[in-house]
Coordinates of C-alpha atoms in Angstrom, one line a residue:
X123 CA 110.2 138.1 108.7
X124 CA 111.2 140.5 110.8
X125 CA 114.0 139.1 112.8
X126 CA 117.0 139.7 110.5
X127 CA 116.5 143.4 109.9
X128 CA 116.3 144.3 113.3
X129 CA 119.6 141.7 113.7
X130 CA 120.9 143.8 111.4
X131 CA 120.1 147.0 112.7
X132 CA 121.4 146.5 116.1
X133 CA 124.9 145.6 114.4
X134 CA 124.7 148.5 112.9
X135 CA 124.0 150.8 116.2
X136 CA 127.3 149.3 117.8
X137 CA 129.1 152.2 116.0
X138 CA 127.1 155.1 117.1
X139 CA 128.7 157.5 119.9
X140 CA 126.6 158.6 122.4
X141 CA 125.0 161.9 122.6
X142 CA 126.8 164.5 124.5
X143 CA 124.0 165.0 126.7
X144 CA 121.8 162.3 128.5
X145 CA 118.7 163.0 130.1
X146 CA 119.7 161.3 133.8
X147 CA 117.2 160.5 136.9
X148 CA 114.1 160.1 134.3
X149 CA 111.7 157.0 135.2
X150 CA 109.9 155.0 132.1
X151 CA 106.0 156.8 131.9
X152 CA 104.7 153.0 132.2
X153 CA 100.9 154.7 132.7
X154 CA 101.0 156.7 129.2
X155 CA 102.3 154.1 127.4
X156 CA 99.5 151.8 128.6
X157 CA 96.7 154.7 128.4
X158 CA 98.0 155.3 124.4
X159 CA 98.1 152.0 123.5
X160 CA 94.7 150.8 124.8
X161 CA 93.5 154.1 123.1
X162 CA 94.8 153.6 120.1
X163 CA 93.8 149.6 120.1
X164 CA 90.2 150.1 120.8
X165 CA 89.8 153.2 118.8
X166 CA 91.3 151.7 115.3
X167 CA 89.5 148.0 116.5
X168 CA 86.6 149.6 116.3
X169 CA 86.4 151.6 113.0
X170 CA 88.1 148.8 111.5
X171 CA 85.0 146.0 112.9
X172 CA 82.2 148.8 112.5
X173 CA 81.2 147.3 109.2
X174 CA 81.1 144.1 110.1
X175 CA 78.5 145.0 112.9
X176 CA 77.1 148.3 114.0
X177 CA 77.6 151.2 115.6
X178 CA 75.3 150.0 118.2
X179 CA 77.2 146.5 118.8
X180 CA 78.8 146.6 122.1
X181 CA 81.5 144.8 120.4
X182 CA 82.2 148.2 118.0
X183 CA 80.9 151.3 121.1
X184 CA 82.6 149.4 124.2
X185 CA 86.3 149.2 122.4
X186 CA 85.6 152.8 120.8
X187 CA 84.5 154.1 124.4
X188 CA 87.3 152.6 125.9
X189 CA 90.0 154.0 123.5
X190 CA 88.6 157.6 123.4
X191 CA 88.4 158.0 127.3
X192 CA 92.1 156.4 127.4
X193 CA 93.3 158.8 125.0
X194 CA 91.8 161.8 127.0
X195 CA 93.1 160.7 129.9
X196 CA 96.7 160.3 128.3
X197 CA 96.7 164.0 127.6
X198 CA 95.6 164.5 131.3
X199 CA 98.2 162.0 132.4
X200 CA 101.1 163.9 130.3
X201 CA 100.0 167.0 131.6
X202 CA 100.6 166.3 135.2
X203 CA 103.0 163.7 135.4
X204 CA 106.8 165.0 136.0
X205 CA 108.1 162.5 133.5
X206 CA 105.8 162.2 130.5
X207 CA 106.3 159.9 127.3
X208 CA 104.9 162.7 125.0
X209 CA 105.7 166.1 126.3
X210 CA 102.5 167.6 125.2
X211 CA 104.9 171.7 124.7
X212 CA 106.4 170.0 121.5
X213 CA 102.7 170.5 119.4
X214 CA 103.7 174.5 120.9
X215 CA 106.4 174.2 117.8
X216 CA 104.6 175.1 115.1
X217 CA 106.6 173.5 112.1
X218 CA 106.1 169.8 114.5
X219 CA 102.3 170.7 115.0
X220 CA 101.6 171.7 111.4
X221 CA 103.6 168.9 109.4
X222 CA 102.1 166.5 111.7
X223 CA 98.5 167.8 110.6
X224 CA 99.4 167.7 107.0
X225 CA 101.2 164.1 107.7
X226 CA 97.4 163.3 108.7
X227 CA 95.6 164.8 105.5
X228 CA 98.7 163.0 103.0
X229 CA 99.0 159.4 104.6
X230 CA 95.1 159.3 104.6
X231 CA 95.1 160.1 100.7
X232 CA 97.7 157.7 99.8
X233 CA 96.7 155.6 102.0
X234 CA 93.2 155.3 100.5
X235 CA 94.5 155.9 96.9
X236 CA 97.1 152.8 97.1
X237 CA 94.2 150.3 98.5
X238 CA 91.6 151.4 95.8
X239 CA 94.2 150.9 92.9
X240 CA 95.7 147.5 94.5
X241 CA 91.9 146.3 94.8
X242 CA 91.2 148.0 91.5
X243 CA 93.7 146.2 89.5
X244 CA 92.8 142.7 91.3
X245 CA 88.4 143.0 90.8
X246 CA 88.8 144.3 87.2
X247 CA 92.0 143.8 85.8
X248 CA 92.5 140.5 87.1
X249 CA 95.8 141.1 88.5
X250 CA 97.2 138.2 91.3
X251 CA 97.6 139.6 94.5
X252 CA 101.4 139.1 93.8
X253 CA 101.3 141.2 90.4
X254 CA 98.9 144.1 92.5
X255 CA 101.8 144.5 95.2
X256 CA 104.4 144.9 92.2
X257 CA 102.4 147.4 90.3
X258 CA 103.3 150.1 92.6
X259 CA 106.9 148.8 93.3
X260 CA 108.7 151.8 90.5
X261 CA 107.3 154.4 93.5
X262 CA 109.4 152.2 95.8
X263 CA 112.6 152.6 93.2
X264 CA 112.0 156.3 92.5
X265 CA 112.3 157.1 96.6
X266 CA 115.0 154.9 96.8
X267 CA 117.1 157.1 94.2
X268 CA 115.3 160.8 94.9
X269 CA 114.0 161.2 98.4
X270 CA 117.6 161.6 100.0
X271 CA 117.8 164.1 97.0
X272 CA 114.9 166.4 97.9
X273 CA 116.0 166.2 101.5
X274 CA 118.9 167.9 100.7
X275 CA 116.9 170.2 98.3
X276 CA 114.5 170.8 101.2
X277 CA 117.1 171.2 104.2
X278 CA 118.7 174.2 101.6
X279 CA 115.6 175.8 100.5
X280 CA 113.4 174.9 103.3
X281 CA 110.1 172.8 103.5
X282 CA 107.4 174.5 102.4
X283 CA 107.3 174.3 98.5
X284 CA 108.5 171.0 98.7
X285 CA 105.6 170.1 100.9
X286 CA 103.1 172.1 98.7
X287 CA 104.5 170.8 95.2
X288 CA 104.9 167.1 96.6
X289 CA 101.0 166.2 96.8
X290 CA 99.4 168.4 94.3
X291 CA 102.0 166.1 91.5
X292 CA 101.1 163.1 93.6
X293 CA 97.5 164.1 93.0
X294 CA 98.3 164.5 89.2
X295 CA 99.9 160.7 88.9
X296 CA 96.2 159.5 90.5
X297 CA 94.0 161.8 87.8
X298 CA 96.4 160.6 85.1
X299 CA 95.1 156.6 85.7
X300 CA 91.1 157.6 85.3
X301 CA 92.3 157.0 81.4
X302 CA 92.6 153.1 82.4
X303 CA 89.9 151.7 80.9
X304 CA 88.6 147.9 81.8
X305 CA 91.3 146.3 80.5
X306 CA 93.7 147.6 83.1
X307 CA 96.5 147.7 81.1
X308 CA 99.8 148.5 82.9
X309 CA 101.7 150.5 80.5
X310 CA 98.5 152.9 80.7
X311 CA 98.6 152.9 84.5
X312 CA 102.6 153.3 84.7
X313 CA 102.7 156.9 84.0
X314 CA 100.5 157.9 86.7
X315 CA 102.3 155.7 88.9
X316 CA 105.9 157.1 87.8
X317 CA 104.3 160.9 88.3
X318 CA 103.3 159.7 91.9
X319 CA 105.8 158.4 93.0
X320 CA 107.7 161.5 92.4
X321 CA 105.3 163.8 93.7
X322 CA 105.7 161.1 97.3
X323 CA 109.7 162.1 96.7
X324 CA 109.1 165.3 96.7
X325 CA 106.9 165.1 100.1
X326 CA 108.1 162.9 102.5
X327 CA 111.4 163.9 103.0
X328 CA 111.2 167.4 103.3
X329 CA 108.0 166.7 105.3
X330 CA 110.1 164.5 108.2
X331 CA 112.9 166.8 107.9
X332 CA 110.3 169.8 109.0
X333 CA 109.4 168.4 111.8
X334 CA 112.0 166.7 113.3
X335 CA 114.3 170.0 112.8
X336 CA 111.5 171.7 114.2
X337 CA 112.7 170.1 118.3
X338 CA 115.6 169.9 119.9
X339 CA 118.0 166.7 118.8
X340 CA 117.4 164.9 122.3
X341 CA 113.2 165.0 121.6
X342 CA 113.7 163.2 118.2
X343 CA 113.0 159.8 119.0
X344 CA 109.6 161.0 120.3
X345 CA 109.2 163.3 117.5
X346 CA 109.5 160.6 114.7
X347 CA 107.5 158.3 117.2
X348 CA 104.4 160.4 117.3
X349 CA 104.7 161.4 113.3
X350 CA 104.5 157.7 112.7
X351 CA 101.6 156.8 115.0
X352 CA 99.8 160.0 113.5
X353 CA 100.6 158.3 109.8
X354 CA 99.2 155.1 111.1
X355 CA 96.1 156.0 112.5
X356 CA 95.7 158.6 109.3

């Protein structure tokens, strides 16, 4: 499902000029790719199986054993190698170290909010799994037309109310749908979903715009990269 997007995207990059300045003589760090990737593999394998056996299964401590020691031994790899994947000085930048804690706390809240209401809407309300994905599709629409909005907002007036107000109205949209009663009717949950998605315009933007302007241009691909994995494993 993938394939024609990223079809389309590489069209797309034909037109972009190359950067005015190249990082030259830099080898691929093949060893902290590997060490993050099995780290990050057996560490979410096994939080994800644990309830289906134990904490004392091999099948849940081995993968979890295997994926913390790799992960420590990434930041011991990126420390000492002369070419690392992640150079560990950009969580010295305090704006790329902070947003990407807060990028933790956030994506784990919505994260767990959007599961519990999908699930909530199909155990009690009856909703198909079809109508459950379109319930939250007007957050979709409202960061379609807003978010570009409040990155300008934010890039003008910097971050930090932005990424203060963002949540705590996100957090109001939520409390507003504890009035849905059995019934699940969706005209009762739609306002908390409209005030939610706003409050997720209001954040995101000015959130990724605070830490990627936090590092220099030619670190940005990283940057995003490790803000993403840290929203994925949030």
């Amino acid at each position: 499902i993938n394939i024609l997007p990223i079809l389309v995207t590489l069209w797309l990059l034909r037109s972009l000029t190359l950067p005015e300045q190249i990082r030259e003589k830099t080898r691929l760090d093949i060893g902290g790719a590997l060490l993050c990737a099995v780290g990050f593999a057996g560490s979410v394998f096994a939080l994800i199986e644990q309830p289906n056996y134990s904490w004392s299964h091999p099948a849940i401590y081995v993968p979890l054993l295997v994926g913390v020691s790799s992960l420590v031994a990434f930041v011991w790899h990126e420390r000492r190698t002369a070419h690392p994947m992640l150079p560990l000085e950009l969580f010295s930048v305090r704006n790329f170290a902070v947003g990407n804690v807060a990028t933790v706390a956030i994506y784990a809240g919505l994260a767990l909010a959007t599961f519990v209401l999908t699930i909530f809407v199909q155990q009690v309300g009856h909703y198909t799994a079809t109508q459950a994905g379109l319930a939250l599709m007007p957050v979709t629409i409202i960061m379609f037309f807003l978010s570009s909005r409040f990155g300008a907002l934010s890039g003008k007036y910097g971050p930090r109310l932005f990424m203060a107000l963002g949540p705590m109205i996100g957090a109001i949209g939520f409390l507003a749908m504890l009035w849905v009663d059995n019934n699940v009717s969706y005209w009762a949950l739609l306002p908390g979903i409209l005030i939610f998605g706003l409050g997720l315009s209001i954040t995101v933007a000015p959130l990724t715009s605070a830490i990627l302007g936090a590092i220099d241009n030619r670190q940005a691909g990283i940057g995003s990269a490790v803000n993403n994995a840290v929203a994925r494993v949030a």
